[in-house]
């Protein structure tokens, strides 16, 4: 049963990789979600296009501190929206645009780093799958020997069991890992909408 589960995991990994290769996307990308290393501010923001003055304003202590707080996922979205509404009461369009720039400039690099980490994670899974197959092939060869070394076979099986457990644990974690960039993208969009609501 253990090897059947592993075989299914390896088959799913191989099928997904082949499908991504055929579609022209990154063949090493392990997620169902499309790989998009960077977001575009224009995709998220419907307000004024940021000029250099707005970008300078984004670095001021008040706006930088607010952006630092709003980008944190541990801050519930409803509370973030309330803070934005309070800020908008005394802010002009340039300050609101600057706040959007400040938030985007924090979340997008963090998201890009996560995506790079996911790609490395996927590569490690591919390498681990190859190593597991190597253990299985070696065990099969050892068992076919004229005088099988059962101690060596047992040692190989223990390593196979260990690597299989790691592979399966990582596969289970992959669903959550792959959703994280999407969650960040959704947060940027929600914050952008809340900021745009305060524009005059």
Coordinates of C-alpha atoms in Angstrom, one line a residue:
X1 CA 0.0 0.0 0.0
X2 CA 2.9 2.4 0.9
X3 CA 4.4 1.9 -2.5
X4 CA 1.1 2.4 -4.2
X5 CA 0.6 5.8 -2.5
X6 CA 4.1 6.7 -3.5
X7 CA 3.6 5.6 -7.1
X8 CA 0.4 7.7 -7.3
X9 CA 2.3 10.8 -5.9
X10 CA 5.1 10.3 -8.5
X11 CA 2.5 9.9 -11.3
X12 CA 0.7 13.1 -10.3
X13 CA 4.0 15.0 -10.1
X14 CA 5.1 13.7 -13.5
X15 CA 1.7 14.4 -15.1
X16 CA 1.6 18.0 -13.8
X17 CA 5.2 18.6 -14.9
X18 CA 4.4 17.3 -18.4
X19 CA 1.3 19.4 -18.7
X20 CA 3.2 22.6 -17.6
X21 CA 5.9 21.8 -20.1
X22 CA 3.4 21.4 -22.9
X23 CA 1.7 24.7 -22.0
X24 CA 5.0 26.6 -22.2
X25 CA 5.1 27.4 -18.5
X26 CA 8.0 26.7 -16.1
X27 CA 8.3 22.9 -16.0
X28 CA 9.8 23.1 -12.5
X29 CA 6.8 24.9 -11.0
X30 CA 5.1 22.5 -8.7
X31 CA 1.8 24.4 -8.2
X32 CA -1.5 24.1 -10.0
X33 CA -1.7 27.9 -9.8
X34 CA -0.1 29.7 -12.7
X35 CA 3.4 31.0 -12.0
X36 CA 3.5 34.8 -12.0
X37 CA 6.7 36.0 -10.3
X38 CA 5.7 39.6 -10.1
X39 CA 2.4 41.5 -9.8
X40 CA 1.7 44.7 -11.7
X41 CA 0.6 47.8 -9.8
X42 CA -1.7 48.6 -12.8
X43 CA -3.5 45.3 -12.3
X44 CA -4.3 46.1 -8.7
X45 CA -4.8 49.9 -8.6
X46 CA -7.5 51.9 -10.4
X47 CA -6.5 55.2 -9.0
X48 CA -4.1 57.9 -10.3
X49 CA -0.8 56.7 -11.8
X50 CA 1.9 57.2 -9.2
X51 CA 4.4 60.0 -10.1
X52 CA 7.8 60.6 -8.5
X53 CA 6.3 62.9 -5.9
X54 CA 3.9 60.1 -4.8
X55 CA 6.7 57.6 -4.6
X56 CA 8.7 60.0 -2.4
X57 CA 5.7 60.5 -0.2
X58 CA 5.4 56.7 0.1
X59 CA 8.7 56.7 2.0
X60 CA 7.6 59.3 4.6
X61 CA 7.4 57.9 8.2
X62 CA 3.6 58.2 8.5
X63 CA 2.8 56.4 5.3
X64 CA 5.6 53.9 5.6
X65 CA 4.5 52.9 9.1
X66 CA 0.8 52.6 8.0
X67 CA 1.9 50.4 5.0
X68 CA 4.0 48.2 7.3
X69 CA 1.0 47.6 9.5
X70 CA -1.5 47.1 6.7
X71 CA 0.5 44.6 4.7
X72 CA 0.8 42.2 7.7
X73 CA -1.5 39.2 7.1
X74 CA -2.1 38.8 10.8
X75 CA -4.1 42.1 10.7
X76 CA -7.6 41.2 9.7
X77 CA -8.8 42.7 6.5
X78 CA -11.8 44.4 8.2
X79 CA -9.4 46.2 10.6
X80 CA -7.1 47.2 7.7
X81 CA -10.0 48.6 5.8
X82 CA -11.1 50.6 8.9
X83 CA -7.6 52.0 9.3
X84 CA -7.5 53.0 5.6
X85 CA -10.9 54.7 5.9
X86 CA -9.7 56.7 8.9
X87 CA -6.5 57.7 7.0
X88 CA -8.6 58.7 4.0
X89 CA -10.6 61.3 6.0
X90 CA -7.6 63.6 6.1
X91 CA -5.6 62.4 3.1
X92 CA -5.6 63.7 -0.4
X93 CA -5.4 61.7 -3.6
X94 CA -1.6 61.9 -3.7
X95 CA -1.3 60.6 -0.2
X96 CA -3.7 57.7 -0.9
X97 CA -1.7 56.8 -4.0
X98 CA 1.5 57.0 -2.0
X99 CA 0.0 54.5 0.5
X100 CA -0.9 52.2 -2.3
X101 CA 2.6 52.4 -3.7
X102 CA 4.1 51.7 -0.2
X103 CA 1.9 48.6 0.3
X104 CA 2.6 47.3 -3.1
X105 CA 6.4 47.8 -2.7
X106 CA 6.3 45.7 0.4
X107 CA 4.0 42.8 -0.6
X108 CA 5.3 42.2 -4.2
X109 CA 9.0 41.5 -3.2
X110 CA 7.8 39.3 -0.4
X111 CA 5.5 37.4 -2.8
X112 CA 8.3 37.1 -5.4
X113 CA 10.6 35.6 -2.7
X114 CA 8.0 33.1 -1.8
X115 CA 7.6 32.1 -5.4
X116 CA 11.3 31.6 -5.7
X117 CA 11.2 29.4 -2.6
X118 CA 8.3 27.4 -4.0
X119 CA 10.3 26.7 -7.2
X120 CA 13.2 25.4 -5.1
X121 CA 10.8 23.3 -3.0
X122 CA 9.5 21.8 -6.3
X123 CA 13.0 21.0 -7.5
X124 CA 13.8 19.2 -4.2
X125 CA 10.6 17.1 -4.6
X126 CA 11.7 16.1 -8.1
X127 CA 15.2 15.2 -6.8
X128 CA 13.6 13.3 -3.9
X129 CA 11.3 11.4 -6.3
X130 CA 14.3 10.3 -8.4
X131 CA 16.2 9.2 -5.2
X132 CA 13.2 7.1 -4.1
X133 CA 13.0 5.5 -7.5
X134 CA 16.8 4.8 -7.2
X135 CA 16.2 3.0 -3.9
X136 CA 13.4 0.9 -5.5
X137 CA 15.6 0.0 -8.5
X138 CA 18.5 -0.9 -6.2
X139 CA 16.4 -3.1 -3.9
X140 CA 15.0 -4.9 -7.0
X141 CA 18.5 -5.6 -8.2
X142 CA 19.7 -6.7 -4.8
X143 CA 16.7 -9.1 -4.4
X144 CA 17.5 -10.7 -7.7
X145 CA 21.1 -11.5 -6.7
X146 CA 22.2 -15.2 -6.5
X147 CA 22.8 -14.7 -2.8
X148 CA 20.8 -11.7 -1.6
X149 CA 22.4 -9.7 1.2
X150 CA 19.2 -9.3 3.4
X151 CA 20.9 -6.9 5.8
X152 CA 21.8 -4.5 2.9
X153 CA 18.3 -4.9 1.5
X154 CA 16.8 -4.0 4.9
X155 CA 19.0 -1.0 5.2
X156 CA 18.0 0.1 1.7
X157 CA 14.3 -0.4 2.6
X158 CA 14.7 1.7 5.7
X159 CA 16.1 4.6 3.6
X160 CA 13.3 4.2 1.1
X161 CA 10.7 4.4 3.9
X162 CA 12.3 7.5 5.3
X163 CA 12.5 9.3 1.9
X164 CA 9.0 8.2 1.1
X165 CA 7.7 9.7 4.3
X166 CA 9.5 13.0 3.7
X167 CA 8.1 13.1 0.1
X168 CA 4.5 12.5 1.2
X169 CA 4.7 15.1 4.0
X170 CA 6.1 17.7 1.6
X171 CA 3.4 16.9 -1.0
X172 CA 0.7 17.4 1.7
X173 CA 2.3 20.8 2.7
X174 CA 2.5 21.9 -1.0
X175 CA -1.2 22.8 -1.2
X176 CA -0.9 25.4 1.5
X177 CA 2.5 26.6 0.3
X178 CA 1.1 27.1 -3.3
X179 CA -1.8 29.1 -2.0
X180 CA 0.3 31.7 -0.1
X181 CA 1.2 33.9 -3.2
X182 CA -2.5 33.9 -4.1
X183 CA -3.5 35.0 -0.6
X184 CA -1.0 37.9 -0.9
X185 CA -2.3 38.9 -4.3
X186 CA -5.8 38.9 -3.0
X187 CA -4.7 41.1 0.0
X188 CA -3.1 43.6 -2.3
X189 CA -6.2 43.8 -4.4
X190 CA -8.5 44.2 -1.4
X191 CA -6.3 46.9 0.1
X192 CA -6.2 48.7 -3.2
X193 CA -9.9 48.7 -3.5
X194 CA -10.3 50.1 0.1
X195 CA -7.7 52.9 -0.7
X196 CA -9.4 53.7 -4.0
X197 CA -12.7 54.1 -2.2
X198 CA -11.3 57.1 -0.3
X199 CA -10.2 59.0 -3.5
X200 CA -11.8 62.3 -4.1

